[in-house]
One Martini backbone bead per residue (centre of mass of N, CA, C, O) as a GRO file, in nm:
protein
  497
    1UNK     BB    1  10.777  -8.238   4.749
    2UNK     BB    2  10.866  -7.977   4.951
    3UNK     BB    3  10.942  -7.776   4.725
    4UNK     BB    4  10.688  -7.767   4.565
    5UNK     BB    5  10.502  -7.652   4.817
    6UNK     BB    6  10.654  -7.404   4.855
    7UNK     BB    7  10.616  -7.289   4.575
    8UNK     BB    8  10.291  -7.286   4.610
    9UNK     BB    9  10.295  -7.099   4.878
   10UNK     BB   10  10.387  -6.868   4.734
   11UNK     BB   11  10.182  -6.806   4.524
   12UNK     BB   12   9.933  -6.783   4.726
   13UNK     BB   13  10.028  -6.538   4.850
   14UNK     BB   14  10.050  -6.347   4.610
   15UNK     BB   15   9.743  -6.377   4.568
   16UNK     BB   16   9.658  -6.253   4.880
   17UNK     BB   17   9.782  -5.969   4.809
   18UNK     BB   18   9.516  -5.869   4.586
   19UNK     BB   19   9.382  -5.822   4.856
   20UNK     BB   20   9.278  -5.522   5.021
   21UNK     BB   21   9.085  -5.655   5.177
   22UNK     BB   22   8.891  -5.791   5.369
   23UNK     BB   23   8.766  -6.121   5.385
   24UNK     BB   24   8.529  -6.387   5.361
   25UNK     BB   25   8.463  -6.602   5.580
   26UNK     BB   26   8.469  -6.983   5.528
   27UNK     BB   27   8.371  -7.307   5.639
   28UNK     BB   28   8.485  -7.646   5.539
   29UNK     BB   29   8.456  -7.988   5.430
   30UNK     BB   30   8.595  -8.268   5.317
   31UNK     BB   31   8.570  -8.597   5.295
   32UNK     BB   32   8.832  -8.622   5.446
   33UNK     BB   33   8.902  -8.387   5.702
   34UNK     BB   34   9.207  -8.291   5.679
   35UNK     BB   35   9.054  -8.063   5.490
   36UNK     BB   36   9.019  -7.708   5.437
   37UNK     BB   37   8.817  -7.456   5.342
   38UNK     BB   38   8.870  -7.094   5.222
   39UNK     BB   39   8.667  -6.842   5.153
   40UNK     BB   40   8.770  -6.577   4.934
   41UNK     BB   41   8.569  -6.266   4.887
   42UNK     BB   42   8.644  -6.017   4.676
   43UNK     BB   43   8.519  -5.712   4.603
   44UNK     BB   44   8.653  -5.758   4.346
   45UNK     BB   45   8.721  -5.846   4.016
   46UNK     BB   46   8.902  -6.073   3.854
   47UNK     BB   47   9.090  -6.120   3.546
   48UNK     BB   48   9.060  -6.435   3.653
   49UNK     BB   49   8.954  -6.732   3.573
   50UNK     BB   50   9.167  -6.993   3.620
   51UNK     BB   51   9.338  -7.179   3.890
   52UNK     BB   52   9.528  -7.448   3.925
   53UNK     BB   53   9.715  -7.637   4.207
   54UNK     BB   54   9.945  -7.908   4.205
   55UNK     BB   55  10.156  -8.148   4.275
   56UNK     BB   56  10.398  -8.318   4.129
   57UNK     BB   57  10.286  -8.681   4.113
   58UNK     BB   58   9.986  -8.635   4.152
   59UNK     BB   59   9.713  -8.753   4.134
   60UNK     BB   60   9.380  -8.687   4.043
   61UNK     BB   61   9.226  -8.870   4.242
   62UNK     BB   62   9.384  -8.750   4.462
   63UNK     BB   63   9.454  -8.559   4.716
   64UNK     BB   64   9.552  -8.261   4.734
   65UNK     BB   65   9.780  -8.061   4.914
   66UNK     BB   66   9.745  -7.783   4.672
   67UNK     BB   67   9.462  -7.554   4.633
   68UNK     BB   68   9.387  -7.305   4.387
   69UNK     BB   69   9.116  -7.091   4.335
   70UNK     BB   70   8.999  -6.833   4.053
   71UNK     BB   71   8.690  -6.666   4.031
   72UNK     BB   72   8.498  -6.505   3.766
   73UNK     BB   73   8.193  -6.538   3.780
   74UNK     BB   74   8.209  -6.869   3.797
   75UNK     BB   75   8.279  -7.160   3.802
   76UNK     BB   76   8.407  -7.419   3.947
   77UNK     BB   77   8.646  -7.671   3.782
   78UNK     BB   78   8.635  -7.854   4.038
   79UNK     BB   79   8.508  -8.175   4.101
   80UNK     BB   80   8.423  -8.086   4.418
   81UNK     BB   81   8.336  -7.763   4.332
   82UNK     BB   82   8.064  -7.717   4.120
   83UNK     BB   83   7.860  -7.586   4.354
   84UNK     BB   84   8.060  -7.350   4.356
   85UNK     BB   85   7.959  -7.002   4.340
   86UNK     BB   86   8.192  -6.733   4.286
   87UNK     BB   87   8.408  -6.476   4.314
   88UNK     BB   88   8.616  -6.596   4.521
   89UNK     BB   89   8.854  -6.881   4.535
   90UNK     BB   90   9.012  -7.032   4.802
   91UNK     BB   91   9.253  -7.324   4.837
   92UNK     BB   92   9.350  -7.451   5.155
   93UNK     BB   93   9.584  -7.565   5.383
   94UNK     BB   94   9.430  -7.717   5.656
   95UNK     BB   95   9.524  -7.868   5.945
   96UNK     BB   96   9.372  -7.991   6.221
   97UNK     BB   97   9.496  -8.160   6.428
   98UNK     BB   98   9.358  -8.067   6.745
   99UNK     BB   99   9.060  -7.999   6.637
  100UNK     BB  100   9.025  -8.281   6.578
  101UNK     BB  101   8.817  -8.559   6.719
  102UNK     BB  102   8.992  -8.736   6.567
  103UNK     BB  103   9.266  -8.939   6.627
  104UNK     BB  104   9.330  -9.109   6.372
  105UNK     BB  105   9.366  -8.822   6.224
  106UNK     BB  106   9.592  -8.704   6.416
  107UNK     BB  107   9.802  -8.918   6.348
  108UNK     BB  108   9.815  -8.906   6.035
  109UNK     BB  109   9.878  -8.594   6.023
  110UNK     BB  110  10.158  -8.625   6.195
  111UNK     BB  111  10.298  -8.807   5.986
  112UNK     BB  112  10.273  -8.624   5.751
  113UNK     BB  113  10.443  -8.405   5.875
  114UNK     BB  114  10.705  -8.545   5.929
  115UNK     BB  115  10.765  -8.607   5.623
  116UNK     BB  116  10.715  -8.277   5.596
  117UNK     BB  117  10.886  -8.071   5.818
  118UNK     BB  118  10.961  -7.829   5.640
  119UNK     BB  119  10.688  -7.748   5.580
  120UNK     BB  120  10.591  -7.716   5.886
  121UNK     BB  121  10.805  -7.477   5.981
  122UNK     BB  122  10.703  -7.270   5.768
  123UNK     BB  123  10.320  -7.287   5.801
  124UNK     BB  124  10.291  -7.256   6.138
  125UNK     BB  125  10.350  -6.941   6.163
  126UNK     BB  126  10.119  -6.861   5.978
  127UNK     BB  127   9.877  -7.009   6.122
  128UNK     BB  128   9.899  -6.827   6.367
  129UNK     BB  129   9.872  -6.559   6.249
  130UNK     BB  130   9.583  -6.614   6.109
  131UNK     BB  131   9.435  -6.652   6.354
  132UNK     BB  132   9.495  -6.396   6.506
  133UNK     BB  133   9.363  -6.201   6.290
  134UNK     BB  134   9.071  -6.336   6.299
  135UNK     BB  135   9.029  -6.262   6.605
  136UNK     BB  136   9.067  -5.954   6.572
  137UNK     BB  137   8.826  -5.924   6.402
  138UNK     BB  138   8.607  -6.042   6.564
  139UNK     BB  139   8.637  -5.833   6.796
  140UNK     BB  140   8.560  -5.596   6.607
  141UNK     BB  141   8.284  -5.665   6.567
  142UNK     BB  142   8.159  -5.712   6.835
  143UNK     BB  143   8.218  -5.402   6.902
  144UNK     BB  144   8.070  -5.274   6.711
  145UNK     BB  145   7.789  -5.401   6.784
  146UNK     BB  146   7.774  -5.263   7.039
  147UNK     BB  147   7.759  -4.984   6.964
  148UNK     BB  148   7.498  -4.987   6.763
  149UNK     BB  149   7.318  -5.039   6.983
  150UNK     BB  150   7.357  -4.798   7.164
  151UNK     BB  151   7.336  -4.607   6.973
  152UNK     BB  152   7.184  -4.338   6.810
  153UNK     BB  153   6.982  -4.262   6.622
  154UNK     BB  154   6.991  -4.088   6.345
  155UNK     BB  155   6.905  -3.796   6.189
  156UNK     BB  156   6.826  -3.618   5.957
  157UNK     BB  157   6.930  -3.408   5.740
  158UNK     BB  158   6.955  -3.053   5.749
  159UNK     BB  159   6.955  -2.830   5.430
  160UNK     BB  160   6.843  -2.535   5.486
  161UNK     BB  161   7.165  -2.421   5.600
  162UNK     BB  162   7.243  -2.434   5.313
  163UNK     BB  163   7.410  -2.297   5.041
  164UNK     BB  164   7.399  -2.214   4.770
  165UNK     BB  165   7.480  -2.207   4.474
  166UNK     BB  166   7.633  -1.989   4.264
  167UNK     BB  167   7.459  -2.065   4.026
  168UNK     BB  168   7.175  -2.039   4.162
  169UNK     BB  169   7.205  -1.760   4.199
  170UNK     BB  170   7.254  -1.638   3.924
  171UNK     BB  171   7.000  -1.798   3.825
  172UNK     BB  172   6.711  -1.719   3.738
  173UNK     BB  173   6.389  -1.711   3.820
  174UNK     BB  174   6.105  -1.890   3.672
  175UNK     BB  175   5.818  -1.743   3.579
  176UNK     BB  176   5.496  -1.884   3.579
  177UNK     BB  177   5.263  -1.878   3.347
  178UNK     BB  178   4.981  -1.857   3.301
  179UNK     BB  179   4.699  -2.016   3.178
  180UNK     BB  180   4.588  -2.043   2.856
  181UNK     BB  181   4.357  -2.000   2.653
  182UNK     BB  182   4.336  -2.111   2.327
  183UNK     BB  183   4.153  -1.894   2.224
  184UNK     BB  184   4.359  -1.653   2.321
  185UNK     BB  185   4.597  -1.724   2.152
  186UNK     BB  186   4.881  -1.560   2.035
  187UNK     BB  187   5.031  -1.449   1.693
  188UNK     BB  188   5.335  -1.308   1.591
  189UNK     BB  189   5.414  -1.110   1.251
  190UNK     BB  190   5.724  -0.958   1.128
  191UNK     BB  191   5.810  -0.813   0.883
  192UNK     BB  192   6.010  -0.713   0.621
  193UNK     BB  193   6.208  -0.628   0.350
  194UNK     BB  194   5.969  -0.462   0.123
  195UNK     BB  195   5.698  -0.331   0.304
  196UNK     BB  196   5.786  -0.040   0.243
  197UNK     BB  197   5.636   0.303   0.284
  198UNK     BB  198   5.526   0.604   0.241
  199UNK     BB  199   5.411   0.709   0.562
  200UNK     BB  200   5.498   0.509   0.777
  201UNK     BB  201   5.388   0.559   1.126
  202UNK     BB  202   5.151   0.788   1.144
  203UNK     BB  203   4.947   0.636   1.326
  204UNK     BB  204   5.151   0.566   1.585
  205UNK     BB  205   5.204   0.859   1.754
  206UNK     BB  206   4.978   0.869   1.954
  207UNK     BB  207   5.135   0.657   2.110
  208UNK     BB  208   5.327   0.569   2.329
  209UNK     BB  209   5.663   0.551   2.276
  210UNK     BB  210   5.727   0.628   1.955
  211UNK     BB  211   5.886   0.852   1.958
  212UNK     BB  212   6.121   0.763   2.141
  213UNK     BB  213   6.195   0.534   1.938
  214UNK     BB  214   6.283   0.734   1.701
  215UNK     BB  215   6.491   0.887   1.877
  216UNK     BB  216   6.674   0.656   1.944
  217UNK     BB  217   6.749   0.586   1.644
  218UNK     BB  218   6.832   0.870   1.545
  219UNK     BB  219   7.101   0.858   1.726
  220UNK     BB  220   7.234   0.584   1.609
  221UNK     BB  221   7.235   0.650   1.322
  222UNK     BB  222   7.206   0.986   1.239
  223UNK     BB  223   6.925   1.037   1.173
  224UNK     BB  224   6.589   1.099   1.060
  225UNK     BB  225   6.344   0.837   1.082
  226UNK     BB  226   6.094   0.967   1.063
  227UNK     BB  227   6.127   1.157   0.809
  228UNK     BB  228   6.168   0.977   0.646
  229UNK     BB  229   5.900   0.798   0.660
  230UNK     BB  230   5.718   1.089   0.619
  231UNK     BB  231   5.908   1.229   0.363
  232UNK     BB  232   6.044   1.004   0.208
  233UNK     BB  233   6.102   0.855  -0.043
  234UNK     BB  234   6.101   0.534  -0.218
  235UNK     BB  235   6.399   0.537  -0.262
  236UNK     BB  236   6.519   0.573   0.013
  237UNK     BB  237   6.333   0.348   0.141
  238UNK     BB  238   6.494   0.107  -0.055
  239UNK     BB  239   6.726   0.127   0.117
  240UNK     BB  240   6.907  -0.078   0.331
  241UNK     BB  241   6.970   0.125   0.535
  242UNK     BB  242   6.648   0.233   0.580
  243UNK     BB  243   6.439  -0.006   0.579
  244UNK     BB  244   6.548  -0.196   0.816
  245UNK     BB  245   6.486   0.032   1.064
  246UNK     BB  246   6.215   0.094   0.997
  247UNK     BB  247   6.055  -0.123   1.003
  248UNK     BB  248   6.153  -0.231   1.304
  249UNK     BB  249   6.027   0.047   1.433
  250UNK     BB  250   5.725   0.022   1.319
  251UNK     BB  251   5.653  -0.272   1.451
  252UNK     BB  252   5.693  -0.212   1.730
  253UNK     BB  253   5.503   0.008   1.745
  254UNK     BB  254   5.256  -0.138   1.683
  255UNK     BB  255   5.270  -0.289   1.952
  256UNK     BB  256   5.162  -0.048   2.118
  257UNK     BB  257   4.887  -0.020   1.964
  258UNK     BB  258   4.794  -0.301   2.079
  259UNK     BB  259   4.839  -0.241   2.396
  260UNK     BB  260   4.608  -0.023   2.401
  261UNK     BB  261   4.373  -0.187   2.216
  262UNK     BB  262   4.506  -0.502   2.291
  263UNK     BB  263   4.638  -0.615   2.596
  264UNK     BB  264   4.553  -0.941   2.564
  265UNK     BB  265   4.718  -1.004   2.303
  266UNK     BB  266   4.987  -0.963   2.409
  267UNK     BB  267   4.995  -1.120   2.698
  268UNK     BB  268   4.911  -1.419   2.496
  269UNK     BB  269   5.142  -1.464   2.365
  270UNK     BB  270   5.345  -1.741   2.255
  271UNK     BB  271   5.434  -1.649   1.956
  272UNK     BB  272   5.685  -1.578   1.721
  273UNK     BB  273   5.768  -1.423   1.372
  274UNK     BB  274   6.031  -1.336   1.102
  275UNK     BB  275   6.099  -1.178   0.787
  276UNK     BB  276   6.407  -1.157   0.825
  277UNK     BB  277   6.414  -0.832   0.965
  278UNK     BB  278   6.184  -0.949   1.183
  279UNK     BB  279   6.314  -1.118   1.363
  280UNK     BB  280   6.421  -0.901   1.531
  281UNK     BB  281   6.172  -0.799   1.658
  282UNK     BB  282   6.108  -1.079   1.782
  283UNK     BB  283   6.373  -1.063   1.970
  284UNK     BB  284   6.245  -0.813   2.144
  285UNK     BB  285   5.964  -0.888   2.210
  286UNK     BB  286   6.101  -1.158   2.366
  287UNK     BB  287   6.385  -1.059   2.549
  288UNK     BB  288   6.639  -1.140   2.390
  289UNK     BB  289   6.668  -0.807   2.286
  290UNK     BB  290   6.766  -0.480   2.281
  291UNK     BB  291   6.650  -0.214   2.139
  292UNK     BB  292   6.949  -0.057   2.102
  293UNK     BB  293   7.084  -0.327   1.984
  294UNK     BB  294   6.909  -0.379   1.740
  295UNK     BB  295   6.991  -0.106   1.621
  296UNK     BB  296   7.300  -0.187   1.574
  297UNK     BB  297   7.284  -0.416   1.428
  298UNK     BB  298   7.102  -0.305   1.213
  299UNK     BB  299   7.322  -0.076   1.107
  300UNK     BB  300   7.529  -0.308   1.015
  301UNK     BB  301   7.404  -0.482   0.851
  302UNK     BB  302   7.309  -0.292   0.633
  303UNK     BB  303   7.559  -0.155   0.547
  304UNK     BB  304   7.710  -0.439   0.454
  305UNK     BB  305   7.464  -0.482   0.251
  306UNK     BB  306   7.522  -0.254   0.098
  307UNK     BB  307   7.808  -0.294  -0.014
  308UNK     BB  308   7.766  -0.581  -0.126
  309UNK     BB  309   7.562  -0.456  -0.350
  310UNK     BB  310   7.767  -0.243  -0.477
  311UNK     BB  311   7.985  -0.476  -0.620
  312UNK     BB  312   7.691  -0.592  -0.756
  313UNK     BB  313   7.443  -0.644  -0.982
  314UNK     BB  314   7.148  -0.672  -0.804
  315UNK     BB  315   6.846  -0.896  -0.674
  316UNK     BB  316   6.503  -0.973  -0.678
  317UNK     BB  317   6.262  -1.251  -0.750
  318UNK     BB  318   5.932  -1.299  -0.772
  319UNK     BB  319   5.755  -1.630  -0.788
  320UNK     BB  320   5.469  -1.815  -0.952
  321UNK     BB  321   5.396  -2.139  -1.012
  322UNK     BB  322   5.318  -2.419  -1.148
  323UNK     BB  323   5.286  -2.726  -1.125
  324UNK     BB  324   5.638  -2.861  -1.169
  325UNK     BB  325   5.812  -2.654  -1.129
  326UNK     BB  326   6.192  -2.598  -1.203
  327UNK     BB  327   6.363  -2.385  -1.016
  328UNK     BB  328   6.657  -2.479  -1.056
  329UNK     BB  329   6.686  -2.503  -1.343
  330UNK     BB  330   6.638  -2.197  -1.402
  331UNK     BB  331   6.860  -2.107  -1.268
  332UNK     BB  332   7.096  -2.261  -1.454
  333UNK     BB  333   7.011  -2.131  -1.703
  334UNK     BB  334   7.085  -1.833  -1.608
  335UNK     BB  335   7.385  -1.859  -1.559
  336UNK     BB  336   7.465  -1.949  -1.823
  337UNK     BB  337   7.343  -1.659  -1.946
  338UNK     BB  338   7.600  -1.528  -1.795
  339UNK     BB  339   7.836  -1.656  -1.910
  340UNK     BB  340   7.787  -1.531  -2.195
  341UNK     BB  341   7.765  -1.231  -2.100
  342UNK     BB  342   8.062  -1.239  -1.888
  343UNK     BB  343   8.011  -1.393  -1.626
  344UNK     BB  344   8.185  -1.557  -1.424
  345UNK     BB  345   8.027  -1.597  -1.108
  346UNK     BB  346   7.740  -1.672  -1.113
  347UNK     BB  347   7.404  -1.598  -0.961
  348UNK     BB  348   7.128  -1.842  -0.887
  349UNK     BB  349   6.873  -1.856  -0.636
  350UNK     BB  350   6.711  -1.959  -0.364
  351UNK     BB  351   6.576  -1.713  -0.085
  352UNK     BB  352   6.274  -1.827  -0.060
  353UNK     BB  353   5.984  -1.975   0.094
  354UNK     BB  354   5.641  -1.925   0.086
  355UNK     BB  355   5.502  -2.131  -0.100
  356UNK     BB  356   5.344  -2.315  -0.288
  357UNK     BB  357   5.512  -2.241  -0.575
  358UNK     BB  358   5.659  -2.002  -0.400
  359UNK     BB  359   5.959  -1.775  -0.488
  360UNK     BB  360   6.265  -1.622  -0.413
  361UNK     BB  361   6.493  -1.490  -0.642
  362UNK     BB  362   6.875  -1.452  -0.589
  363UNK     BB  363   7.094  -1.230  -0.814
  364UNK     BB  364   7.165  -1.097  -1.091
  365UNK     BB  365   7.030  -0.959  -1.302
  366UNK     BB  366   7.052  -1.118  -1.567
  367UNK     BB  367   6.938  -1.354  -1.453
  368UNK     BB  368   6.643  -1.196  -1.383
  369UNK     BB  369   6.577  -1.120  -1.661
  370UNK     BB  370   6.571  -1.373  -1.805
  371UNK     BB  371   6.333  -1.499  -1.658
  372UNK     BB  372   6.122  -1.261  -1.694
  373UNK     BB  373   6.130  -1.329  -2.017
  374UNK     BB  374   6.094  -1.651  -1.945
  375UNK     BB  375   5.796  -1.715  -1.797
  376UNK     BB  376   5.624  -1.884  -2.003
  377UNK     BB  377   5.819  -2.133  -2.047
  378UNK     BB  378   5.828  -2.167  -1.700
  379UNK     BB  379   5.554  -2.159  -1.593
  380UNK     BB  380   5.456  -1.866  -1.490
  381UNK     BB  381   5.224  -1.629  -1.325
  382UNK     BB  382   5.443  -1.473  -1.161
  383UNK     BB  383   5.619  -1.166  -1.184
  384UNK     BB  384   5.832  -0.994  -0.945
  385UNK     BB  385   6.002  -0.734  -0.813
  386UNK     BB  386   6.195  -0.653  -0.532
  387UNK     BB  387   6.254  -0.375  -0.313
  388UNK     BB  388   6.568  -0.417  -0.361
  389UNK     BB  389   6.938  -0.371  -0.377
  390UNK     BB  390   6.988  -0.712  -0.320
  391UNK     BB  391   7.094  -1.000  -0.285
  392UNK     BB  392   6.940  -1.178  -0.055
  393UNK     BB  393   7.035  -1.477   0.087
  394UNK     BB  394   7.312  -1.513  -0.057
  395UNK     BB  395   7.649  -1.553  -0.167
  396UNK     BB  396   7.675  -1.241  -0.232
  397UNK     BB  397   7.691  -1.157   0.104
  398UNK     BB  398   7.961  -1.240   0.209
  399UNK     BB  399   8.115  -0.962   0.258
  400UNK     BB  400   7.947  -0.894   0.524
  401UNK     BB  401   8.028  -1.109   0.755
  402UNK     BB  402   8.234  -0.978   0.928
  403UNK     BB  403   8.096  -0.747   1.067
  404UNK     BB  404   7.812  -0.914   1.152
  405UNK     BB  405   7.958  -1.127   1.334
  406UNK     BB  406   8.115  -0.935   1.527
  407UNK     BB  407   7.822  -0.797   1.645
  408UNK     BB  408   7.717  -1.029   1.755
  409UNK     BB  409   7.900  -1.111   1.949
  410UNK     BB  410   7.888  -0.856   2.120
  411UNK     BB  411   7.593  -0.887   2.143
  412UNK     BB  412   7.352  -0.939   2.372
  413UNK     BB  413   7.180  -1.238   2.499
  414UNK     BB  414   6.860  -1.430   2.548
  415UNK     BB  415   6.588  -1.603   2.679
  416UNK     BB  416   6.343  -1.632   2.550
  417UNK     BB  417   5.975  -1.637   2.646
  418UNK     BB  418   5.853  -1.676   2.369
  419UNK     BB  419   5.841  -1.795   2.112
  420UNK     BB  420   6.108  -1.820   1.837
  421UNK     BB  421   6.140  -1.858   1.513
  422UNK     BB  422   6.311  -1.935   1.257
  423UNK     BB  423   6.448  -1.899   0.904
  424UNK     BB  424   6.639  -2.149   0.855
  425UNK     BB  425   6.412  -2.401   1.023
  426UNK     BB  426   6.183  -2.299   1.210
  427UNK     BB  427   6.279  -2.338   1.478
  428UNK     BB  428   6.344  -2.294   1.802
  429UNK     BB  429   6.462  -2.084   2.014
  430UNK     BB  430   6.705  -2.178   2.324
  431UNK     BB  431   6.944  -1.999   2.315
  432UNK     BB  432   7.192  -1.756   2.269
  433UNK     BB  433   7.378  -1.946   2.095
  434UNK     BB  434   7.156  -1.993   1.889
  435UNK     BB  435   7.108  -1.725   1.770
  436UNK     BB  436   7.380  -1.645   1.667
  437UNK     BB  437   7.402  -1.877   1.469
  438UNK     BB  438   7.153  -1.829   1.289
  439UNK     BB  439   7.186  -1.531   1.209
  440UNK     BB  440   7.453  -1.603   1.052
  441UNK     BB  441   7.308  -1.781   0.844
  442UNK     BB  442   7.059  -1.570   0.737
  443UNK     BB  443   7.247  -1.406   0.526
  444UNK     BB  444   7.329  -1.659   0.318
  445UNK     BB  445   7.037  -1.796   0.396
  446UNK     BB  446   6.763  -1.910   0.327
  447UNK     BB  447   6.393  -1.877   0.366
  448UNK     BB  448   6.143  -2.095   0.558
  449UNK     BB  449   5.865  -2.026   0.586
  450UNK     BB  450   5.661  -2.236   0.525
  451UNK     BB  451   5.796  -2.435   0.735
  452UNK     BB  452   5.740  -2.195   0.994
  453UNK     BB  453   5.428  -2.236   0.976
  454UNK     BB  454   5.411  -2.549   1.032
  455UNK     BB  455   5.555  -2.532   1.309
  456UNK     BB  456   5.336  -2.305   1.449
  457UNK     BB  457   5.043  -2.440   1.326
  458UNK     BB  458   5.080  -2.705   1.465
  459UNK     BB  459   4.802  -2.943   1.511
  460UNK     BB  460   4.557  -3.120   1.574
  461UNK     BB  461   4.247  -3.254   1.545
  462UNK     BB  462   4.050  -3.000   1.641
  463UNK     BB  463   4.192  -2.748   1.711
  464UNK     BB  464   4.299  -2.464   1.811
  465UNK     BB  465   4.362  -2.169   1.679
  466UNK     BB  466   4.529  -1.886   1.678
  467UNK     BB  467   4.576  -1.567   1.694
  468UNK     BB  468   4.680  -1.326   1.429
  469UNK     BB  469   4.933  -1.076   1.413
  470UNK     BB  470   5.034  -0.815   1.193
  471UNK     BB  471   5.316  -0.637   1.267
  472UNK     BB  472   5.334  -0.388   1.031
  473UNK     BB  473   5.399  -0.347   0.714
  474UNK     BB  474   5.182  -0.436   0.538
  475UNK     BB  475   5.027  -0.781   0.350
  476UNK     BB  476   5.185  -1.044   0.308
  477UNK     BB  477   5.176  -1.254   0.521
  478UNK     BB  478   4.875  -1.299   0.511
  479UNK     BB  479   4.912  -1.434   0.223
  480UNK     BB  480   5.123  -1.656   0.298
  481UNK     BB  481   4.903  -1.812   0.517
  482UNK     BB  482   4.657  -1.856   0.338
  483UNK     BB  483   4.874  -2.069   0.144
  484UNK     BB  484   4.931  -2.259   0.413
  485UNK     BB  485   4.683  -2.170   0.640
  486UNK     BB  486   4.347  -2.129   0.609
  487UNK     BB  487   4.270  -2.158   0.923
  488UNK     BB  488   4.447  -1.938   1.056
  489UNK     BB  489   4.384  -1.708   0.907
  490UNK     BB  490   4.075  -1.661   1.026
  491UNK     BB  491   4.240  -1.540   1.264
  492UNK     BB  492   4.329  -1.290   1.119
  493UNK     BB  493   4.516  -0.960   1.160
  494UNK     BB  494   4.577  -0.637   1.107
  495UNK     BB  495   4.835  -0.371   1.203
  496UNK     BB  496   4.813  -0.042   1.126
  497UNK     BB  497   5.086   0.223   1.044
   0.00000   0.00000   0.00000
């Protein structure tokens, strides 16, 4: 019996070492008054469900000599302590000895100890050390309480003298724009390639900064852009290397004209979007891209797209069909015709979603010729070639990706001041990395202009629509807006160039 108690006492000491912090000690007594329960509540939960130790040879109904129980958020399973629900419970052997007020109990206790003198000799020094540690803890607690009563209450910490973090100092302070009346809000639409015409920009030269913009662009491009717009032939303007920078500069020059004639319209602009290359004009207007950087980027984009267009005879075709027209089936049959004619990897796909039942197809010239010849068979109401030199926004622009992607990575971008919607998915640009990602995708993916219009002009029933200004050459975007949202078109205005 003594050997068993010694072994179990060693196990109990091992379990007590698991508690890193001083336990919370509470005392109570059993019905047998010869045993005292010590409740030890550890600061952390222990992964042991329950551990119940008692010496062998002792009946279940009799009082155990040594009981230890560890419970992790569960109720103690011992029959005597079903009502104790603790984080951790340790039941230790604690003989009352001289502390008991009952003399008979003391005698019985001494008799019990004399029978197990081996255990008494080993347990008595440990009991004394435990009493000494408990006394020291109590004294420390009383001393801390006295110091807390004497100490003055602490004042609130002053954070005004703490310097700002380095990230906060570098981050620019956002200036809150004044609230704009919904009736005075404006939206700008910037046209893309295909809207150029001979003599565009002539009406803009009288306004400030316009000639300077053309001069800066000419220095970067290496040729006189203003002379090309005013005196160049239509064939020269239709070339990708000439049409993209010409449309960009004329669109931004139209903003200067509107700034002089209607400055409030420019100040109250809340959103902008551009069709294809017009998206770069919208980014410059919103402050996300510098004008010089935009010219450099457009030059590389136009040159790489022109080289990709020269590799394969290709183009673009604008089609308007009746309800129920299957455009994808039309493109597949056109590609089958190209295979018969000897084209190894034909391409014919939707490059732009303009408005319901109106698309722009891009691909090999033979595929577009087939669709144009079979327009009545496919129930197409209108078919027209787009004045461009390649199949833009299609897989045929894959050779232009390397040069354009590297240029986009080198150009610095900022977060737009106003909402700028992307052609790829119609969503708003959020941050510079987002701008780079979507501009890269725009090169070979179709333009979702119809979805972009729905995103920009989404309003609740009865809400006022903003005023819309198309700044740049042509009136195509106004016609697209009329087909997509007639209520928004009622406040549409064209800025002539």
